[in-house]
């Protein structure tokens, strides 16, 4: 589990190293955990971000590891 989490964190860092503000997320493949504060923010923001929502953190990590998404919020 530790290795998977570390890998996911490194993947996120590599994929998001040039993200400095919300506008930088446009056009990125985003995944968020349903019901999380990030998911709520994405749905309510005026930035028109598109994201897919998964039920668990484990699924988000797996999706990142498989390069299904470039950003996990």
Coordinates of N, CA and C in Angstrom, one line a residue:
X1 N 0.8 -1.2 0.0 CA 0.0 0.0 0.0 C 0.9 1.3 0.0
X2 N 1.9 1.2 0.8 CA 2.8 2.4 0.9 C 3.4 2.7 -0.5
X3 N 3.9 1.6 -1.2 CA 4.5 1.8 -2.5 C 3.5 2.4 -3.5
X4 N 2.3 1.9 -3.4 CA 1.3 2.4 -4.4 C 1.0 3.9 -4.1
X5 N 0.9 4.2 -2.8 CA 0.6 5.6 -2.5 C 1.8 6.5 -2.9
X6 N 3.0 6.1 -2.7 CA 4.2 6.8 -3.0 C 4.2 7.0 -4.5
X7 N 4.0 5.9 -5.2 CA 4.0 6.0 -6.7 C 3.0 7.0 -7.2
X8 N 1.8 7.0 -6.6 CA 0.7 7.9 -7.0 C 1.1 9.3 -6.8
X9 N 1.7 9.6 -5.6 CA 2.1 10.9 -5.3 C 3.2 11.4 -6.2
X10 N 4.1 10.6 -6.6 CA 5.1 11.0 -7.5 C 4.5 11.2 -8.9
X11 N 3.6 10.4 -9.3 CA 2.9 10.6 -10.6 C 2.2 11.9 -10.6
X12 N 1.5 12.2 -9.5 CA 0.8 13.5 -9.4 C 1.8 14.7 -9.5
X13 N 2.9 14.6 -8.8 CA 3.9 15.6 -8.9 C 4.5 15.8 -10.3
X14 N 4.8 14.7 -10.9 CA 5.3 14.8 -12.3 C 4.3 15.3 -13.2
X15 N 3.0 14.9 -13.1 CA 2.0 15.3 -14.1 C 1.6 16.8 -13.8
X16 N 1.7 17.2 -12.6 CA 1.2 18.6 -12.3 C 2.3 19.6 -12.0
X17 N 3.5 19.3 -12.3 CA 4.6 20.2 -11.9 C 4.4 21.6 -12.6
X18 N 3.7 21.7 -13.6 CA 3.5 23.0 -14.2 C 2.1 23.6 -14.0
X19 N 1.5 23.1 -12.9 CA 0.2 23.7 -12.5 C 0.4 24.6 -11.3
X20 N 0.1 25.9 -11.6 CA 0.4 26.9 -10.6 C -0.9 27.6 -10.1
X21 N -2.0 27.5 -10.9 CA -3.2 28.1 -10.6 C -4.4 27.3 -11.2
X22 N -5.6 27.6 -10.8 CA -6.7 26.8 -11.3 C -6.8 26.8 -12.8
X23 N -6.6 27.9 -13.4 CA -6.7 28.0 -14.9 C -5.8 26.9 -15.6
X24 N -4.7 26.6 -14.9 CA -3.8 25.6 -15.5 C -4.4 24.2 -15.6
X25 N -5.5 24.0 -14.9 CA -6.1 22.6 -14.9 C -7.0 22.4 -16.1
X26 N -7.3 23.5 -16.8 CA -8.2 23.4 -18.0 C -7.5 22.5 -19.0
X27 N -8.3 21.6 -19.6 CA -7.8 20.7 -20.6 C -7.1 19.5 -20.1
X28 N -6.9 19.4 -18.8 CA -6.3 18.2 -18.1 C -7.3 17.1 -17.8
X29 N -6.9 15.9 -17.8 CA -7.8 14.8 -17.4 C -7.8 14.8 -15.8
X30 N -8.9 15.1 -15.2 CA -8.9 15.2 -13.8 C -9.8 14.1 -13.2
X31 N -9.4 13.6 -12.1 CA -10.1 12.6 -11.3 C -10.2 13.2 -9.9
X32 N -11.4 13.0 -9.3 CA -11.6 13.4 -7.9 C -12.5 12.3 -7.2
X33 N -12.4 12.2 -5.9 CA -13.2 11.3 -5.1 C -14.6 11.9 -4.9
X34 N -15.6 11.2 -5.2 CA -17.0 11.6 -5.0 C -17.2 12.0 -3.6
X35 N -17.8 13.2 -3.4 CA -18.1 13.6 -2.0 C -17.0 14.4 -1.3
X36 N -15.8 14.4 -2.0 CA -14.7 15.1 -1.4 C -14.8 16.6 -1.5
X37 N -14.1 17.4 -0.8 CA -14.1 18.8 -0.9 C -13.6 19.3 -2.3
X38 N -12.7 18.5 -2.9 CA -12.2 18.8 -4.2 C -13.3 18.6 -5.3
X39 N -14.1 17.5 -5.1 CA -15.2 17.3 -6.0 C -16.2 18.4 -5.9
X40 N -16.5 18.8 -4.7 CA -17.5 19.9 -4.5 C -17.0 21.2 -5.2
X41 N -15.7 21.5 -5.0 CA -15.1 22.7 -5.6 C -15.2 22.6 -7.1
X42 N -14.9 21.5 -7.7 CA -14.9 21.4 -9.2 C -16.3 21.6 -9.7
X43 N -17.3 21.0 -9.0 CA -18.7 21.2 -9.4 C -19.2 22.6 -9.3
X44 N -18.7 23.3 -8.2 CA -19.2 24.7 -7.9 C -18.4 25.8 -8.6
X45 N -17.2 25.5 -9.0 CA -16.3 26.5 -9.5 C -16.9 27.1 -10.8
X46 N -16.4 28.4 -11.1 CA -16.8 29.0 -12.3 C -15.8 28.8 -13.4
X47 N -14.8 27.9 -13.2 CA -13.7 27.7 -14.1 C -14.1 26.6 -15.2
X48 N -15.3 26.1 -15.1 CA -15.7 25.1 -16.0 C -14.8 23.9 -16.2
X49 N -14.3 23.4 -15.1 CA -13.4 22.2 -15.1 C -14.2 21.0 -15.3
X50 N -13.7 20.0 -16.1 CA -14.3 18.7 -16.3 C -13.5 17.7 -15.5
X51 N -14.2 16.8 -14.8 CA -13.6 15.8 -14.0 C -14.5 14.6 -14.0
X52 N -13.8 13.4 -13.8 CA -14.5 12.2 -13.5 C -14.4 11.9 -12.0
X53 N -15.4 11.3 -11.5 CA -15.5 11.1 -10.1 C -15.5 9.6 -9.8
X54 N -14.7 9.2 -8.8 CA -14.6 7.8 -8.4 C -15.0 7.7 -7.0
X55 N -15.4 6.5 -6.5 CA -15.9 6.3 -5.2 C -14.8 6.3 -4.1
X56 N -13.6 5.9 -4.4 CA -12.6 5.8 -3.4 C -11.3 6.4 -3.8
X57 N -10.5 6.7 -2.8 CA -9.1 7.1 -3.0 C -8.3 6.0 -3.7
X58 N -8.5 4.8 -3.3 CA -7.8 3.7 -3.9 C -8.0 3.6 -5.4
X59 N -9.2 3.9 -5.8 CA -9.5 3.9 -7.3 C -8.9 5.1 -8.0
X60 N -8.8 6.2 -7.3 CA -8.2 7.4 -7.9 C -6.7 7.1 -8.1
X61 N -6.1 6.5 -7.1 CA -4.6 6.1 -7.1 C -4.4 5.2 -8.3
X62 N -5.2 4.1 -8.4 CA -5.1 3.1 -9.4 C -5.2 3.8 -10.8
X63 N -6.2 4.7 -10.9 CA -6.4 5.4 -12.2 C -5.2 6.2 -12.6
X64 N -4.6 6.9 -11.6 CA -3.4 7.7 -11.9 C -2.2 6.8 -12.3
X65 N -2.0 5.7 -11.6 CA -1.0 4.7 -11.9 C -1.1 4.2 -13.3
X66 N -2.3 4.0 -13.8 CA -2.6 3.5 -15.1 C -2.7 4.6 -16.2
X67 N -2.3 5.8 -15.8 CA -2.3 7.0 -16.7 C -3.7 7.3 -17.3
X68 N -4.7 7.0 -16.6 CA -6.1 7.3 -17.0 C -6.3 8.8 -16.9
X69 N -5.7 9.4 -15.9 CA -5.8 10.8 -15.6 C -4.5 11.4 -15.3
X70 N -4.4 12.7 -15.5 CA -3.1 13.4 -15.3 C -3.1 14.2 -14.0
X71 N -4.3 14.4 -13.4 CA -4.4 15.2 -12.2 C -5.5 14.5 -11.3
X72 N -5.1 14.4 -10.0 CA -6.0 14.0 -9.0 C -6.2 15.1 -8.0
X73 N -7.4 15.5 -7.8 CA -7.7 16.6 -6.8 C -8.5 16.0 -5.7

